[in-house]
Amino acid sequence: MAGENYTIVMEFILVGFSNFPKLQGFLFAVFLIMYMNILIGNGLIIAITKTDPALQTPMYFFLGNFSFLEICYTSVILPKLLTNFWSDNKSISLLSCAVQLCFFLILGSTECLLLAVMAYDRYVAICKPLNYPLIMNHKFCFQLVVFSWIGGIPVQIGQTYQIFSLPFCGSNILNHAFCDIPPLLKLACGDTSMNELSVYVVLVLFSMASSLIILWSYFKIIAPILKLPSATSRYKAFSTCFSHLIVVGLFYGSAAIMYVQPKASESEEIDKVLSLFYTIVTPMFNPVIYSLRNKVVIAALRKLLTK
């Protein structure tokens, strides 16, 4: 590389969906509606978990935090994406890209940890019902939430620093909807194998560890539920877990396909769609998933809306 001329990259051009010029207005409307649905839907969940007396339990405390997380998560991505639909200048500075990536990774790790915490809460509620108020007391729940929010900060700041310590030279066309690790590594010069290894280590650290906690929790939950005497009791117990399992499946499924797929099968357009699925589509449906089968949440929403 020393003997060749390279242009040092100081900013990236976020391609997004600009290769569909005739659909810019339509796509802007679609993503704006999705963003508004995320803000309103998750905002309503936060409101009812804070104000309704029937929802002052650890499960809904975690759900309120999860809804706030989803708003933050999508707000890292969508405002810039919406701006790019109408702006001819689709550039993003190196610093802004690093900040966006850092917040995106931190909130992503928070989501992994919070999903694991919510699974553990269901385990204690079903397997240790008599000790539930003692174990899941307010102080312990608060500590779990704080750990979920700050647990990934040091690792993800280090991950971001490592990515942006790489030399970016030559092309600055980032064929993605936002600053994410896989498209950034494609633009980096030199050997990125150590960085790719680091990405997989961090993925295992957060996603694998949290998914193992989730699997362990539900493995422990199944036997006590099946021993319940009545079908109504079994249905009620399963219904409290079902919504969480759907959200876990959507988030981990789309993220795993995005980050773990073999290089030979990578497609930039498919990557864009998959990344938007777990950053936008899943947060949009979370309020529906959690309220559809939950009569307590539906009743609280009706009470709030009538007020």
Short mmCIF file of C-alpha atoms in Angstrom, two decimals:
data_model
loop_
_atom_site.label_atom_id
_atom_site.label_comp_id
_atom_site.label_asym_id
_atom_site.label_seq_id
_atom_site.Cartn_x
_atom_site.Cartn_y
_atom_site.Cartn_z
CA MET A 1 0.00 0.00 0.00
CA ALA A 2 2.93 2.35 0.69
CA GLY A 3 3.74 2.72 -3.00
CA GLU A 4 0.17 3.51 -4.13
CA ASN A 5 -1.95 6.66 -3.94
CA TYR A 6 -5.10 6.48 -1.84
CA THR A 7 -7.68 9.11 -0.96
CA ILE A 8 -8.26 9.19 2.77
CA VAL A 9 -11.99 8.99 3.48
CA MET A 10 -13.36 11.80 5.70
CA GLU A 11 -17.04 11.12 5.09
CA PHE A 12 -19.29 8.39 3.74
CA ILE A 13 -22.14 8.52 1.26
CA LEU A 14 -25.09 6.55 2.64
CA VAL A 15 -26.67 4.98 -0.42
CA GLY A 16 -29.77 3.82 1.44
CA PHE A 17 -32.55 3.36 -1.10
CA SER A 18 -31.39 6.02 -3.56
CA ASN A 19 -31.15 3.37 -6.30
CA PHE A 20 -34.97 3.65 -6.45
CA PRO A 21 -35.27 7.35 -7.39
CA LYS A 22 -38.93 7.17 -8.41
CA LEU A 23 -39.92 5.66 -5.07
CA GLN A 24 -38.26 8.23 -2.78
CA GLY A 25 -41.52 9.98 -1.86
CA PHE A 26 -43.36 6.70 -1.33
CA LEU A 27 -40.54 5.21 0.78
CA PHE A 28 -40.33 8.40 2.85
CA ALA A 29 -44.05 8.13 3.62
CA VAL A 30 -43.75 4.43 4.50
CA PHE A 31 -40.81 4.93 6.88
CA LEU A 32 -42.37 8.05 8.41
CA ILE A 33 -45.56 6.12 9.17
CA MET A 34 -43.50 3.28 10.65
CA TYR A 35 -41.53 5.73 12.81
CA MET A 36 -44.72 7.41 14.05
CA ASN A 37 -46.20 3.99 14.86
CA ILE A 38 -43.07 3.11 16.85
CA LEU A 39 -43.18 6.39 18.79
CA ILE A 40 -46.93 6.25 19.48
CA GLY A 41 -47.18 2.50 20.17
CA ASN A 42 -44.20 2.28 22.47
CA GLY A 43 -45.05 5.65 24.01
CA LEU A 44 -48.49 4.31 25.00
CA ILE A 45 -46.88 1.23 26.57
CA ILE A 46 -44.55 3.48 28.60
CA ALA A 47 -47.50 5.66 29.67
CA ILE A 48 -49.68 2.80 30.92
CA THR A 49 -46.83 1.02 32.72
CA LYS A 50 -46.07 4.26 34.57
CA THR A 51 -49.63 5.32 35.42
CA ASP A 52 -51.91 2.28 35.67
CA PRO A 53 -51.98 0.72 39.19
CA ALA A 54 -52.62 -2.76 37.73
CA LEU A 55 -49.31 -2.63 35.85
CA GLN A 56 -47.02 -1.75 38.75
CA THR A 57 -45.26 -5.13 38.67
CA PRO A 58 -41.73 -6.16 37.63
CA MET A 59 -42.96 -7.63 34.30
CA TYR A 60 -44.47 -4.31 33.20
CA PHE A 61 -41.56 -2.33 34.66
CA PHE A 62 -39.27 -4.25 32.30
CA LEU A 63 -41.77 -3.86 29.45
CA GLY A 64 -41.83 -0.08 29.91
CA ASN A 65 -38.04 0.03 29.78
CA PHE A 66 -38.06 -2.20 26.72
CA SER A 67 -40.48 0.14 24.92
CA PHE A 68 -38.30 3.15 25.76
CA LEU A 69 -35.30 1.23 24.43
CA GLU A 70 -37.12 0.56 21.15
CA ILE A 71 -37.81 4.28 20.71
CA CYS A 72 -34.13 5.10 21.31
CA TYR A 73 -32.99 2.25 19.05
CA THR A 74 -34.99 3.37 16.04
CA SER A 75 -34.26 7.07 16.67
CA VAL A 76 -30.57 6.36 16.09
CA ILE A 77 -31.38 5.18 12.55
CA LEU A 78 -34.62 6.64 11.20
CA PRO A 79 -34.19 10.45 11.38
CA LYS A 80 -31.06 10.34 9.19
CA LEU A 81 -32.70 7.82 6.84
CA LEU A 82 -35.79 10.02 6.46
CA THR A 83 -33.63 13.11 5.82
CA ASN A 84 -31.73 11.30 3.06
CA PHE A 85 -34.93 10.61 1.11
CA TRP A 86 -35.35 14.35 0.41
CA SER A 87 -31.76 15.56 0.51
CA ASP A 88 -29.33 15.45 -2.40
CA ASN A 89 -26.50 15.45 0.12
CA LYS A 90 -26.48 11.92 1.50
CA SER A 91 -23.09 12.24 3.17
CA ILE A 92 -22.33 11.49 6.80
CA SER A 93 -19.06 12.54 8.42
CA LEU A 94 -16.67 10.00 9.86
CA LEU A 95 -17.40 11.24 13.39
CA SER A 96 -21.19 11.18 12.92
CA CYS A 97 -20.96 7.68 11.47
CA ALA A 98 -18.89 6.54 14.47
CA VAL A 99 -21.39 8.07 16.92
CA GLN A 100 -24.33 6.45 15.11
CA LEU A 101 -22.61 3.05 15.09
CA CYS A 102 -21.62 3.34 18.76
CA PHE A 103 -25.17 4.13 19.94
CA PHE A 104 -26.58 1.47 17.64
CA LEU A 105 -24.27 -1.19 19.13
CA ILE A 106 -24.82 -0.08 22.74
CA LEU A 107 -28.61 -0.14 22.36
CA GLY A 108 -28.40 -3.48 20.55
CA SER A 109 -26.48 -5.02 23.45
CA THR A 110 -29.00 -3.44 25.86
CA GLU A 111 -31.80 -5.18 23.98
CA CYS A 112 -30.04 -8.55 24.30
CA LEU A 113 -29.55 -8.10 28.03
CA LEU A 114 -33.06 -6.78 28.65
CA LEU A 115 -34.65 -9.68 26.79
CA ALA A 116 -32.67 -12.05 29.03
CA VAL A 117 -33.80 -10.15 32.13
CA MET A 118 -37.44 -10.40 31.02
CA ALA A 119 -37.07 -14.16 30.51
CA TYR A 120 -35.56 -14.53 34.00
CA ASP A 121 -38.48 -12.55 35.44
CA ARG A 122 -40.95 -15.02 33.86
CA TYR A 123 -38.91 -17.94 35.25
CA VAL A 124 -39.09 -16.60 38.81
CA ALA A 125 -42.80 -15.72 38.47
CA ILE A 126 -43.78 -19.21 37.30
CA CYS A 127 -41.25 -21.46 39.03
CA LYS A 128 -40.96 -19.58 42.35
CA PRO A 129 -44.31 -17.78 42.73
CA LEU A 130 -44.24 -17.67 46.55
CA ASN A 131 -40.80 -16.05 46.62
CA TYR A 132 -41.42 -13.82 43.56
CA PRO A 133 -42.10 -10.56 45.49
CA LEU A 134 -39.03 -11.18 47.64
CA ILE A 135 -36.66 -12.06 44.75
CA MET A 136 -37.92 -9.53 42.21
CA ASN A 137 -38.06 -6.62 44.62
CA HIS A 138 -37.88 -3.03 43.37
CA LYS A 139 -34.17 -2.62 44.16
CA PHE A 140 -33.17 -5.81 42.33
CA CYS A 141 -35.35 -4.97 39.30
CA PHE A 142 -33.79 -1.50 39.13
CA GLN A 143 -30.29 -3.01 39.32
CA LEU A 144 -31.11 -5.44 36.48
CA VAL A 145 -32.37 -2.60 34.28
CA VAL A 146 -29.33 -0.40 35.02
CA PHE A 147 -27.00 -3.30 34.22
CA SER A 148 -28.87 -3.90 30.94
CA TRP A 149 -28.44 -0.27 29.91
CA ILE A 150 -24.80 0.19 30.87
CA GLY A 151 -23.45 -3.37 30.63
CA GLY A 152 -22.52 -3.11 26.95
CA ILE A 153 -21.14 0.45 26.96
CA PRO A 154 -17.41 -0.29 27.55
CA VAL A 155 -17.33 -3.20 25.09
CA GLN A 156 -19.22 -1.39 22.32
CA ILE A 157 -17.19 1.81 22.67
CA GLY A 158 -14.08 -0.36 22.27
CA GLN A 159 -15.66 -2.11 19.28
CA THR A 160 -16.46 1.23 17.62
CA TYR A 161 -12.96 2.55 18.29
CA GLN A 162 -11.47 -0.58 16.78
CA ILE A 163 -13.60 -0.27 13.61
CA PHE A 164 -12.79 3.41 13.07
CA SER A 165 -9.10 2.90 13.79
CA LEU A 166 -8.97 1.08 10.45
CA PRO A 167 -7.83 3.10 7.44
CA PHE A 168 -10.71 3.92 5.07
CA CYS A 169 -9.28 4.78 1.70
CA GLY A 170 -10.59 4.83 -1.84
CA SER A 171 -14.36 4.41 -2.11
CA ASN A 172 -16.57 6.16 0.44
CA ILE A 173 -19.85 4.73 -0.90
CA LEU A 174 -21.53 2.97 2.01
CA ASN A 175 -24.20 0.81 0.40
CA HIS A 176 -26.39 0.59 3.47
CA ALA A 177 -29.22 2.43 5.21
CA PHE A 178 -27.05 3.41 8.19
CA CYS A 179 -23.53 2.95 9.60
CA ASP A 180 -23.18 -0.72 10.50
CA ILE A 181 -20.17 -2.97 10.94
CA PRO A 182 -20.41 -5.31 7.89
CA PRO A 183 -20.62 -2.54 5.24
CA LEU A 184 -17.93 -0.50 7.01
CA LEU A 185 -15.52 -3.44 7.04
CA LYS A 186 -16.03 -3.79 3.28
CA LEU A 187 -14.68 -0.25 2.79
CA ALA A 188 -11.68 -0.66 5.10
CA CYS A 189 -8.22 -1.08 3.64
CA GLY A 190 -5.92 -3.92 4.55
CA ASP A 191 -6.61 -7.06 6.53
CA THR A 192 -9.83 -6.92 8.58
CA SER A 193 -9.78 -10.53 9.78
CA MET A 194 -8.99 -9.55 13.39
CA ASN A 195 -11.84 -7.05 13.37
CA GLU A 196 -14.23 -9.68 12.02
CA LEU A 197 -13.08 -12.05 14.77
CA SER A 198 -13.70 -9.32 17.34
CA VAL A 199 -17.24 -8.80 16.00
CA TYR A 200 -18.02 -12.49 16.39
CA VAL A 201 -16.54 -12.56 19.92
CA VAL A 202 -18.75 -9.65 20.98
CA LEU A 203 -21.76 -11.30 19.31
CA VAL A 204 -21.11 -14.45 21.33
CA LEU A 205 -20.55 -12.41 24.49
CA PHE A 206 -23.94 -10.69 24.30
CA SER A 207 -26.30 -12.53 21.97
CA MET A 208 -25.18 -16.06 22.80
CA ALA A 209 -24.97 -15.46 26.55
CA SER A 210 -28.37 -13.75 26.70
CA SER A 211 -29.99 -16.33 24.41
CA LEU A 212 -28.66 -19.14 26.66
CA ILE A 213 -30.24 -17.42 29.67
CA ILE A 214 -33.51 -17.16 27.75
CA LEU A 215 -33.40 -20.83 26.69
CA TRP A 216 -32.50 -21.95 30.24
CA SER A 217 -35.36 -19.86 31.69
CA TYR A 218 -37.96 -21.31 29.35
CA PHE A 219 -36.61 -24.83 29.73
CA LYS A 220 -37.18 -24.47 33.47
CA ILE A 221 -40.61 -22.91 32.88
CA ILE A 222 -42.10 -25.67 30.69
CA ALA A 223 -42.29 -28.44 33.33
CA PRO A 224 -44.12 -26.39 36.02
CA ILE A 225 -46.61 -25.08 33.44
CA LEU A 226 -47.44 -28.59 32.22
CA LYS A 227 -48.07 -29.65 35.84
CA LEU A 228 -50.73 -26.99 36.39
CA PRO A 229 -54.10 -28.66 37.12
CA SER A 230 -56.37 -26.75 34.76
CA ALA A 231 -56.11 -25.90 31.07
CA THR A 232 -57.03 -22.28 31.88
CA SER A 233 -54.07 -21.97 34.24
CA ARG A 234 -51.72 -23.48 31.67
CA TYR A 235 -53.04 -21.13 28.96
CA LYS A 236 -52.61 -18.09 31.22
CA ALA A 237 -49.04 -19.08 32.10
CA PHE A 238 -48.09 -19.75 28.48
CA SER A 239 -49.68 -16.47 27.31
CA THR A 240 -47.42 -14.42 29.61
CA CYS A 241 -44.39 -16.02 27.91
CA PHE A 242 -45.67 -16.22 24.34
CA SER A 243 -45.32 -12.51 23.50
CA HIS A 244 -41.77 -12.41 24.82
CA LEU A 245 -40.82 -15.48 22.80
CA ILE A 246 -42.14 -13.92 19.57
CA VAL A 247 -40.08 -10.75 20.14
CA VAL A 248 -36.98 -12.82 20.95
CA GLY A 249 -37.46 -14.89 17.78
CA LEU A 250 -37.90 -11.83 15.54
CA PHE A 251 -34.92 -9.95 16.96
CA TYR A 252 -32.42 -12.80 17.17
CA GLY A 253 -33.58 -14.44 13.94
CA SER A 254 -33.10 -11.42 11.69
CA ALA A 255 -29.90 -10.29 13.47
CA ALA A 256 -28.36 -13.77 13.21
CA ILE A 257 -29.05 -13.97 9.48
CA MET A 258 -27.52 -10.53 9.03
CA TYR A 259 -24.28 -11.11 10.99
CA VAL A 260 -23.68 -14.85 10.81
CA GLN A 261 -24.49 -15.62 7.16
CA PRO A 262 -21.53 -16.93 5.11
CA LYS A 263 -19.69 -14.34 3.05
CA ALA A 264 -20.39 -16.15 -0.19
CA SER A 265 -24.12 -15.66 0.22
CA GLU A 266 -23.97 -12.00 1.18
CA SER A 267 -26.14 -9.60 -0.77
CA GLU A 268 -26.01 -5.90 0.04
CA GLU A 269 -29.68 -5.35 -0.84
CA ILE A 270 -30.78 -8.30 1.33
CA ASP A 271 -28.54 -7.03 4.16
CA LYS A 272 -30.30 -3.65 3.99
CA VAL A 273 -33.73 -5.22 4.27
CA LEU A 274 -32.68 -7.55 7.12
CA SER A 275 -31.05 -4.72 9.08
CA LEU A 276 -34.21 -2.64 8.80
CA PHE A 277 -36.27 -5.63 9.92
CA TYR A 278 -34.65 -5.91 13.36
CA THR A 279 -34.10 -2.15 13.80
CA ILE A 280 -37.49 -0.87 12.59
CA VAL A 281 -40.08 -3.58 11.84
CA THR A 282 -39.65 -5.50 15.12
CA PRO A 283 -39.90 -2.36 17.33
CA MET A 284 -43.02 -1.33 15.41
CA PHE A 285 -44.80 -4.62 16.14
CA ASN A 286 -43.65 -4.99 19.76
CA PRO A 287 -46.53 -2.96 21.27
CA VAL A 288 -49.02 -5.01 19.23
CA ILE A 289 -47.38 -8.31 20.20
CA TYR A 290 -47.38 -7.46 23.91
CA SER A 291 -50.94 -6.10 24.00
CA LEU A 292 -52.74 -8.48 21.61
CA ARG A 293 -52.91 -11.42 24.03
CA ASN A 294 -52.75 -9.41 27.26
CA LYS A 295 -56.14 -8.39 28.67
CA VAL A 296 -54.55 -6.29 31.43
CA VAL A 297 -52.62 -4.20 28.89
CA ILE A 298 -55.67 -3.82 26.65
CA ALA A 299 -57.78 -2.67 29.61
CA ALA A 300 -55.08 -0.17 30.64
CA LEU A 301 -54.85 1.18 27.08
CA ARG A 302 -58.62 1.63 26.90
CA LYS A 303 -58.63 3.44 30.24
CA LEU A 304 -55.80 5.75 29.11
CA LEU A 305 -57.39 6.50 25.72
CA THR A 306 -60.81 7.25 27.22
CA LYS A 307 -59.15 9.72 29.61
#
